């Protein structure tokens, strides 16, 4: 059940597709050269492989447990968290002035992938802490930043995001938690929050809850939501801990997977009110929450890639070891390891190409985020920011949807053994299943892709990406050989399908919103397939140029890209047909409620 | 967590697509008229809904438990099994002369669907008993049939299939269990069998194990395997029970799902040898096993349809109850039940249409089996048998593959609640995951589809089915309206894709087996999509003719068929492209073992 981070693959994507060299030349990233990247990734691979990966199965067998309001994490987690913190891993991409390492998101991203591949349940704690840090850096006062951020980065404390309530899932307009001003600048909070990841645990001395709530005179709906900081233990001005605050963990959930990660029900204010502090301005809470949510959504996309890679590695190991049946082509008279069977090869190649495609797109997105934050030119920054924001719902939605399929293939690859929990393949199938749900379901991502990301600029960002794809298609046309021919054929067809779908979305969303939103998730998947396929095409071009330098490595990249073209990109026209069907939404909405 | 059998939908398929009237007119089925079918289905719906469905979740929470060689099933199972047996449900399709009801497979099939939808873990016990009955009826002596079959049908005893050993999974050539002749016609068996469903339990007084083993002078490989009957308790000539036989359950597995169904490791002969009796002739065991396996494979296909329908029903109930977010088209100012959101509608329609499509194909296959057994004309029988056998791997492979997707959508439909075990949606996701593995993985089904079912007659049966599809396409062309236009377009394209794929398989399987087998599972899925789509097209025609009789029911059938065309059949050309790719198998086999 080991995990070996694919550092070489990661560096290939960073250098050849995400232009690490350019990122490293940005102002503020003077120390982030190729050597730094290599060193950080090697160190991360070592730590995650040796310390966290072995605890993953243990966390599934021996999950977090609740008793009398307190949560005990899996044996070994506490020590691992101390090592994680001491290693400075929480701070990789956070500012140096708050004790972070200030590295580009492009370097932090493979670290996040490794962390999640090694141990997704563990990784959720830092993931949420990242979100809290991001929100404080965006909207907190200087005093709040000074008081909280360094301790979150050092791992002394951890952070949470408190959005969901029993009646308010995806629809935050329904949030009812109350925040009453106390006259001294502080508030008292009252309400129930559910599904709070690491809402209670024993890994750190304090927990900094970021909580959506309403002040007494707030307007209805999402425009009346504010963001509050509620520490588990009150914090004195010097940063030392005071009394226990009035927030209690009343239970944790019994879940399908990520069992080591405690999912808490938190009760605020049952004993007079939980002391809370406004972050930023009143009624702008949703806006701040979206900042941390965008970061978290990207990170959840990385979780998909991570669990897919872990499932792939496990499947490969089994396929190379399990002996069963003679080969179909009669090339051996005795049973062979199953990796020699064509269907096993197809499953492994599918797992591999989906994972590499999603990884490539995500790392490229991370580079856009770095460019958007660090390029000197404002207009260039805005353009990269628009691309990054366009890609976030796709990275989140597509990487997680494919991760379920990949983890499922991982079970299938093991035959009957895959269904036995001791084998470990089933854990990835269970763990992956949350990823298309939390931090916004795939439908929510798809609505974001249509509404904020495609429509708001009239499709301009989408068109800009399509124009870049055309350049890649032109480059493919100049090369010879089957991999290029296959990729040219399927990327051309795929990008045409995506272009026509975007046209349909832009043209119809006002006049026939049901027709458009009925195809929202297929549109997201189509975009995921075509944009990942585009990155695989770029990888194909790069690998072909370098082939002589490292035949085995680059020929594998070429074969994996060709496989993506023929087996994944080839599905694009069918998805287009299902979105832009002759009948619009009638096929979906023709059935009345009572007919279901 | 209730289950209401869709009796009306089932009868629609039986009457309109599987020609129940013709089946009921076959010699031997004189009592199997439409009223009988309706009465049997109503009774089955009542029993399964009231007795077995409520125990399904309980079985997951409180699985079968092993202690000192004995297995205690979930509380309630024992009583339910007694009611199941008393109701005569084990015998629905078995011969009247052995106390069965002698009804057509077409009527037994919906009963099996209901049983599995209500409680898949429970249903596995009768499913394996059916297999044992089938094998005894095929190859047993009259004395064996008289001694064992009535007690298996009455539920006094149950049956198992013992194929797998630690080193022999899909590859039965590797079976090592030994059977030593004792000179008195009996044998002593020695060996270990794993993954034995209901290999030990407390539901019945005796367990009849059917075991693959080798006699001392048997040839190597699959041609040296014989089939033996090994009772848990030895059986006296008068049918009373004798001593405990030398077969021990040494453990049961800790599985991802179907937890109430005990999966046993059985040890034969640790104390001198387990008394066993040859079934049929020596060295023909695999042949007999295939007879029971074909029946079992069809039944596992039904399990897929069953769990998909159960997941669908649960998702619909939640979608009609859960209030969240305002509608995308602005038709309400307040949050609405989520069934009003287009993406929820898409998910529900997908679940529904996949389930109905697979059900239609399976019932039609069952009717072919009845015709193959009961038509007076031998040539006609052979032709229906060929179609039935062609359809079995598709019913097994496609219905189970789609069931995983449907169960996964069922989790997604519930949002965060879907991930909480108490909700119950996750159980279907876990339970369904075994279905593409046991009784032959999807790859094994696909190999069977290519080898025995497509190649052996040079593609003749496949061509015969394609010719029938053409007739349906011609009928669609004569109708007006969008549902017909959509179905005509996508069924035409789909059947062309299937035809070209079959052509490719037939042409290349000898010269380039790796290329063909690399596309085996996609070929099976393509066949599943096109053949189910064909049945949906026939349902569309029938429903359109009857629409005025029951507007709500038939218009739902029309909309569901149109949805299948636009969202499922539309994927067929993409799958064809992935099979018949320009590069043959190079995309898949280009990666060497060391490159994975």
CSV table of N, CA and C in Angstrom, one decimal, chain A residues 159-271:
chain,number,residue,atom,x,y,z
A,159,UNK,N,-7.5,25.5,10.9
A,159,UNK,CA,-8.6,26.3,10.5
A,159,UNK,C,-9.8,25.4,9.9
A,160,UNK,N,-11.0,26.0,9.9
A,160,UNK,CA,-12.1,25.3,9.3
A,160,UNK,C,-13.0,26.3,8.5
A,161,UNK,N,-13.8,25.8,7.7
A,161,UNK,CA,-14.8,26.6,7.0
A,161,UNK,C,-16.2,26.1,7.4
A,162,UNK,N,-17.0,27.0,7.9
A,162,UNK,CA,-18.4,26.6,8.4
A,162,UNK,C,-19.4,27.3,7.5
A,163,UNK,N,-19.9,26.6,6.5
A,163,UNK,CA,-21.0,27.1,5.7
A,163,UNK,C,-22.3,26.4,5.9
A,164,UNK,N,-22.3,25.1,5.8
A,164,UNK,CA,-23.5,24.3,5.7
A,164,UNK,C,-24.3,24.3,7.0
A,165,UNK,N,-25.6,24.3,6.9
A,165,UNK,CA,-26.5,24.1,8.0
A,165,UNK,C,-27.5,23.1,7.5
A,166,UNK,N,-28.3,22.5,8.4
A,166,UNK,CA,-29.2,21.4,8.0
A,166,UNK,C,-30.1,21.8,6.8
A,167,UNK,N,-30.6,23.1,6.8
A,167,UNK,CA,-31.5,23.5,5.7
A,167,UNK,C,-30.7,24.3,4.6
A,168,UNK,N,-29.4,24.5,4.8
A,168,UNK,CA,-28.7,25.3,3.9
A,168,UNK,C,-27.5,24.5,3.4
A,169,UNK,N,-27.6,23.8,2.3
A,169,UNK,CA,-26.5,23.0,1.7
A,169,UNK,C,-25.9,23.9,0.6
A,170,UNK,N,-26.2,23.6,-0.6
A,170,UNK,CA,-25.7,24.4,-1.7
A,170,UNK,C,-26.2,25.8,-1.7
A,171,UNK,N,-27.4,26.0,-1.1
A,171,UNK,CA,-28.1,27.3,-1.1
A,171,UNK,C,-27.8,28.1,0.1
A,172,UNK,N,-26.7,28.9,0.0
A,172,UNK,CA,-26.3,29.6,1.2
A,172,UNK,C,-27.2,30.8,1.6
A,173,UNK,N,-28.1,31.1,0.7
A,173,UNK,CA,-29.1,32.1,1.0
A,173,UNK,C,-29.9,31.7,2.3
A,174,UNK,N,-29.9,30.4,2.5
A,174,UNK,CA,-30.8,29.9,3.7
A,174,UNK,C,-30.0,29.9,5.0
A,175,UNK,N,-28.8,30.4,5.1
A,175,UNK,CA,-28.0,30.4,6.3
A,175,UNK,C,-28.8,31.1,7.4
A,176,UNK,N,-28.9,30.5,8.6
A,176,UNK,CA,-29.6,31.1,9.7
A,176,UNK,C,-28.8,31.4,10.9
A,177,UNK,N,-27.6,31.0,11.0
A,177,UNK,CA,-26.8,31.2,12.2
A,177,UNK,C,-26.7,32.7,12.4
A,178,UNK,N,-27.0,33.1,13.7
A,178,UNK,CA,-27.1,34.5,14.1
A,178,UNK,C,-25.8,35.0,14.7
A,179,UNK,N,-25.4,36.3,14.4
A,179,UNK,CA,-24.3,36.9,15.1
A,179,UNK,C,-24.8,38.2,15.7
A,180,UNK,N,-24.7,38.3,17.1
A,180,UNK,CA,-25.2,39.5,17.7
A,180,UNK,C,-24.1,40.3,18.2
A,181,UNK,N,-24.1,41.6,17.8
A,181,UNK,CA,-23.0,42.5,18.2
A,181,UNK,C,-23.0,42.8,19.7
A,182,UNK,N,-21.8,42.8,20.3
A,182,UNK,CA,-21.8,43.0,21.7
A,182,UNK,C,-21.4,44.4,22.1
A,183,UNK,N,-21.2,45.3,21.2
A,183,UNK,CA,-20.9,46.7,21.5
A,183,UNK,C,-19.4,46.9,21.6
A,184,UNK,N,-18.6,45.9,21.8
A,184,UNK,CA,-17.2,46.1,22.0
A,184,UNK,C,-16.5,45.7,20.7
A,185,UNK,N,-17.2,45.6,19.6
A,185,UNK,CA,-16.6,45.1,18.4
A,185,UNK,C,-16.7,43.6,18.2
A,186,UNK,N,-17.0,42.9,19.2
A,186,UNK,CA,-17.1,41.4,19.1
A,186,UNK,C,-18.6,41.1,18.9
A,187,UNK,N,-18.8,39.8,18.6
A,187,UNK,CA,-20.2,39.3,18.4
A,187,UNK,C,-20.4,38.0,19.2
A,188,UNK,N,-21.6,37.6,19.4
A,188,UNK,CA,-21.9,36.3,19.9
A,188,UNK,C,-22.7,35.5,18.9
A,189,UNK,N,-22.2,34.3,18.6
A,189,UNK,CA,-22.9,33.5,17.6
A,189,UNK,C,-23.7,32.4,18.1
A,190,UNK,N,-24.8,32.1,17.4
A,190,UNK,CA,-25.8,31.1,17.8
A,190,UNK,C,-26.2,30.3,16.6
A,191,UNK,N,-26.1,29.0,16.6
A,191,UNK,CA,-26.6,28.3,15.4
A,191,UNK,C,-25.9,26.9,15.3
A,192,UNK,N,-26.3,26.1,14.3
A,192,UNK,CA,-25.8,24.8,14.1
A,192,UNK,C,-25.2,24.7,12.7
A,193,UNK,N,-23.9,24.2,12.7
A,193,UNK,CA,-23.3,24.0,11.4
A,193,UNK,C,-23.0,22.5,11.3
A,194,UNK,N,-23.2,22.0,10.1
A,194,UNK,CA,-23.0,20.6,9.8
A,194,UNK,C,-21.9,20.4,8.8
A,195,UNK,N,-21.4,19.2,8.7
A,195,UNK,CA,-20.4,18.8,7.7
A,195,UNK,C,-19.1,19.6,7.8
A,196,UNK,N,-18.7,19.9,9.0
A,196,UNK,CA,-17.5,20.7,9.3
A,196,UNK,C,-16.3,19.8,9.4
A,197,UNK,N,-15.5,19.8,8.3
A,197,UNK,CA,-14.3,19.0,8.2
A,197,UNK,C,-13.3,19.4,9.3
A,198,UNK,N,-12.8,18.5,10.0
A,198,UNK,CA,-11.9,18.7,11.2
A,198,UNK,C,-12.4,19.9,12.1
A,199,UNK,N,-13.7,19.9,12.2
A,199,UNK,CA,-14.4,20.8,13.1
A,199,UNK,C,-14.0,20.6,14.6
A,200,UNK,N,-13.5,19.4,14.9
A,200,UNK,CA,-13.0,19.1,16.2
A,200,UNK,C,-12.0,18.0,16.0
A,201,UNK,N,-10.9,18.1,16.8
A,201,UNK,CA,-9.8,17.1,16.6
A,201,UNK,C,-8.7,17.3,17.7
A,202,UNK,N,-7.8,16.4,17.7
A,202,UNK,CA,-6.7,16.6,18.8
A,202,UNK,C,-5.3,16.8,18.2
A,203,UNK,N,-5.3,17.3,16.9
A,203,UNK,CA,-4.0,17.5,16.3
A,203,UNK,C,-3.3,18.8,16.7
A,204,UNK,N,-4.1,19.8,17.1
A,204,UNK,CA,-3.5,21.1,17.4
A,204,UNK,C,-4.1,21.7,18.6
A,205,UNK,N,-3.5,22.7,19.1
A,205,UNK,CA,-4.0,23.3,20.4
A,205,UNK,C,-5.2,24.1,20.2
A,206,UNK,N,-5.4,24.7,19.0
A,206,UNK,CA,-6.6,25.5,18.9
A,206,UNK,C,-7.2,25.3,17.5
A,207,UNK,N,-8.5,25.6,17.3
A,207,UNK,CA,-9.1,25.5,16.0
A,207,UNK,C,-9.7,26.9,15.7
A,208,UNK,N,-9.4,27.4,14.5
A,208,UNK,CA,-10.0,28.7,14.1
A,208,UNK,C,-11.1,28.5,13.2
A,209,UNK,N,-12.3,28.6,13.6
A,209,UNK,CA,-13.5,28.4,12.8
A,209,UNK,C,-13.8,29.7,12.0
A,210,UNK,N,-14.0,29.6,10.7
A,210,UNK,CA,-14.5,30.7,9.9
A,210,UNK,C,-15.9,30.4,9.6
A,211,UNK,N,-16.8,31.3,10.0
A,211,UNK,CA,-18.3,30.9,10.1
A,211,UNK,C,-19.1,31.9,9.4
A,212,UNK,N,-20.0,31.4,8.5
A,212,UNK,CA,-21.0,32.3,7.9
A,212,UNK,C,-22.2,32.5,8.8
A,213,UNK,N,-22.6,33.8,9.0
A,213,UNK,CA,-23.7,34.0,9.9
A,213,UNK,C,-24.3,35.4,9.5
A,214,UNK,N,-25.5,35.6,10.1
A,214,UNK,CA,-26.2,36.9,9.8
A,214,UNK,C,-26.2,37.8,11.1
A,215,UNK,N,-26.0,39.1,10.8
A,215,UNK,CA,-26.2,40.1,11.9
A,215,UNK,C,-27.7,40.4,12.0
A,216,UNK,N,-28.1,41.0,13.1
A,216,UNK,CA,-29.6,41.1,13.3
A,216,UNK,C,-30.3,41.9,12.2
A,217,UNK,N,-29.7,42.9,11.7
A,217,UNK,CA,-30.4,43.7,10.7
A,217,UNK,C,-29.9,43.4,9.2
A,218,UNK,N,-29.4,42.3,9.0
A,218,UNK,CA,-28.8,41.9,7.7
A,218,UNK,C,-30.0,41.7,6.7
A,219,UNK,N,-29.8,42.1,5.5
A,219,UNK,CA,-30.8,41.8,4.4
A,219,UNK,C,-31.0,40.3,4.2
A,220,UNK,N,-32.1,39.9,3.7
A,220,UNK,CA,-32.4,38.5,3.3
A,220,UNK,C,-31.4,38.0,2.3
A,221,UNK,N,-31.3,36.7,2.2
A,221,UNK,CA,-30.5,36.1,1.1
A,221,UNK,C,-29.0,36.2,1.3
A,222,UNK,N,-28.3,36.0,0.2
A,222,UNK,CA,-26.8,35.9,0.2
A,222,UNK,C,-26.2,37.3,0.5
A,223,UNK,N,-26.9,38.3,0.3
A,223,UNK,CA,-26.4,39.7,0.6
A,223,UNK,C,-26.4,40.0,2.0
A,224,UNK,N,-26.9,39.2,2.9
A,224,UNK,CA,-26.9,39.5,4.3
A,224,UNK,C,-26.1,38.5,5.1
A,225,UNK,N,-25.1,37.9,4.5
A,225,UNK,CA,-24.2,37.0,5.2
A,225,UNK,C,-22.9,37.6,5.5
A,226,UNK,N,-22.4,37.4,6.7
A,226,UNK,CA,-21.1,38.0,7.1
A,226,UNK,C,-20.2,36.8,7.5
A,227,UNK,N,-18.9,37.1,7.5
A,227,UNK,CA,-17.9,36.1,7.9
A,227,UNK,C,-17.3,36.4,9.2
A,228,UNK,N,-17.3,35.4,10.1
A,228,UNK,CA,-16.8,35.6,11.5
A,228,UNK,C,-15.7,34.5,11.8
A,229,UNK,N,-14.8,35.0,12.6
A,229,UNK,CA,-13.8,34.1,13.1
A,229,UNK,C,-14.2,33.7,14.6
A,230,UNK,N,-14.3,32.4,14.8
A,230,UNK,CA,-14.7,31.9,16.1
A,230,UNK,C,-13.7,30.9,16.5
A,231,UNK,N,-12.8,31.3,17.5
A,231,UNK,CA,-11.8,30.3,17.9
A,231,UNK,C,-12.4,29.3,18.9
A,232,UNK,N,-11.9,28.1,18.9
A,232,UNK,CA,-12.3,27.0,19.8
A,232,UNK,C,-11.9,27.5,21.2
A,233,UNK,N,-10.7,27.9,21.4
A,233,UNK,CA,-10.3,28.6,22.7
A,233,UNK,C,-10.1,30.1,22.3
A,234,UNK,N,-10.6,30.9,23.2
A,234,UNK,CA,-10.4,32.3,23.0
A,234,UNK,C,-8.9,32.6,23.0
A,235,UNK,N,-8.6,33.7,22.2
A,235,UNK,CA,-7.1,34.0,22.1
A,235,UNK,C,-6.9,35.4,22.7
A,236,UNK,N,-5.9,35.4,23.6
A,236,UNK,CA,-5.5,36.6,24.2
A,236,UNK,C,-4.7,37.5,23.2
A,237,UNK,N,-4.6,38.8,23.6
A,237,UNK,CA,-3.9,39.7,22.7
A,237,UNK,C,-2.5,39.3,22.4
A,238,UNK,N,-1.8,38.6,23.3
A,238,UNK,CA,-0.4,38.1,23.1
A,238,UNK,C,-0.4,36.8,22.3
A,239,UNK,N,-1.6,36.3,21.9
A,239,UNK,CA,-1.6,35.0,21.2
A,239,UNK,C,-1.7,33.8,22.1
A,240,UNK,N,-1.6,34.0,23.4
A,240,UNK,CA,-1.8,32.8,24.3
A,240,UNK,C,-3.3,32.5,24.3
A,241,UNK,N,-3.6,31.2,24.8
A,241,UNK,CA,-5.0,30.8,24.8
A,241,UNK,C,-5.7,31.1,26.1
A,242,UNK,N,-7.0,31.5,25.9
A,242,UNK,CA,-7.8,31.9,27.1
A,242,UNK,C,-8.8,30.7,27.3
A,243,UNK,N,-10.0,31.2,27.7
A,243,UNK,CA,-11.1,30.2,28.0
A,243,UNK,C,-11.5,29.4,26.8
A,244,UNK,N,-12.2,28.3,27.1
A,244,UNK,CA,-12.9,27.5,26.0
A,244,UNK,C,-14.1,28.4,25.5
A,245,UNK,N,-14.2,28.5,24.2
A,245,UNK,CA,-15.3,29.3,23.7
A,245,UNK,C,-16.6,28.4,23.6
A,246,UNK,N,-17.7,29.0,23.4
A,246,UNK,CA,-19.0,28.3,23.4
A,246,UNK,C,-19.4,27.7,22.0
A,247,UNK,N,-18.5,26.8,21.6
A,247,UNK,CA,-18.7,26.0,20.4
A,247,UNK,C,-18.4,24.6,20.7
A,248,UNK,N,-19.4,23.7,20.5
A,248,UNK,CA,-19.3,22.3,20.9
A,248,UNK,C,-19.5,21.4,19.7
A,249,UNK,N,-18.7,20.4,19.7
A,249,UNK,CA,-18.9,19.3,18.7
A,249,UNK,C,-19.8,18.3,19.2
A,250,UNK,N,-21.1,18.3,18.7
A,250,UNK,CA,-22.1,17.4,19.3
A,250,UNK,C,-22.1,16.0,18.7
A,251,UNK,N,-21.5,15.8,17.5
A,251,UNK,CA,-21.3,14.5,17.0
A,251,UNK,C,-20.4,14.6,15.7
A,252,UNK,N,-20.0,13.4,15.3
A,252,UNK,CA,-19.3,13.4,14.0
A,252,UNK,C,-20.0,12.3,13.1
A,253,UNK,N,-19.9,12.4,11.8
A,253,UNK,CA,-20.7,11.6,10.9
A,253,UNK,C,-20.0,10.2,10.7
A,254,UNK,N,-20.9,9.3,10.4
A,254,UNK,CA,-20.4,7.9,10.0
A,254,UNK,C,-20.5,7.9,8.5
A,255,UNK,N,-19.3,7.9,7.8
A,255,UNK,CA,-19.3,8.2,6.4
A,255,UNK,C,-18.8,7.0,5.6
A,256,UNK,N,-19.1,7.1,4.3
A,256,UNK,CA,-18.7,6.1,3.3
A,256,UNK,C,-17.2,5.9,3.2
A,257,UNK,N,-16.5,7.1,3.3
A,257,UNK,CA,-15.0,7.1,3.2
A,257,UNK,C,-14.4,8.2,3.9
A,258,UNK,N,-13.2,8.6,3.6
A,258,UNK,CA,-12.4,9.6,4.3
A,258,UNK,C,-12.7,9.5,5.8
A,259,UNK,N,-12.6,8.3,6.3
A,259,UNK,CA,-13.2,8.1,7.7
A,259,UNK,C,-12.3,8.6,8.8
A,260,UNK,N,-11.0,8.8,8.5
A,260,UNK,CA,-10.1,9.4,9.5
A,260,UNK,C,-10.3,10.9,9.6
A,261,UNK,N,-11.0,11.5,8.6
A,261,UNK,CA,-11.2,12.9,8.7
A,261,UNK,C,-12.6,13.1,9.4
A,262,UNK,N,-12.5,13.8,10.6
A,262,UNK,CA,-13.7,13.9,11.4
A,262,UNK,C,-14.6,15.0,10.7
A,263,UNK,N,-15.9,14.7,10.5
A,263,UNK,CA,-16.9,15.6,9.9
A,263,UNK,C,-17.8,15.9,11.0
A,264,UNK,N,-17.7,17.2,11.5
A,264,UNK,CA,-18.4,17.5,12.8
A,264,UNK,C,-19.7,18.3,12.6
A,265,UNK,N,-20.6,18.0,13.5
A,265,UNK,CA,-21.7,18.9,13.7
A,265,UNK,C,-21.3,19.8,14.9
A,266,UNK,N,-21.3,21.1,14.6
A,266,UNK,CA,-20.9,22.1,15.6
A,266,UNK,C,-22.1,22.9,16.1
A,267,UNK,N,-22.2,23.1,17.4
A,267,UNK,CA,-23.3,23.8,18.0
A,267,UNK,C,-22.7,25.1,18.6
A,268,UNK,N,-23.1,26.2,18.1
A,268,UNK,CA,-22.6,27.5,18.5
A,268,UNK,C,-23.6,28.1,19.5
A,269,UNK,N,-23.2,28.6,20.6
A,269,UNK,CA,-24.0,29.5,21.5
A,269,UNK,C,-25.0,28.8,22.4
A,270,UNK,N,-24.8,27.5,22.7
A,270,UNK,CA,-25.8,26.9,23.6
A,270,UNK,C,-25.6,27.4,25.0
A,271,UNK,N,-24.5,28.0,25.3
A,271,UNK,CA,-24.2,28.4,26.7
A,271,UNK,C,-23.9,29.9,26.7
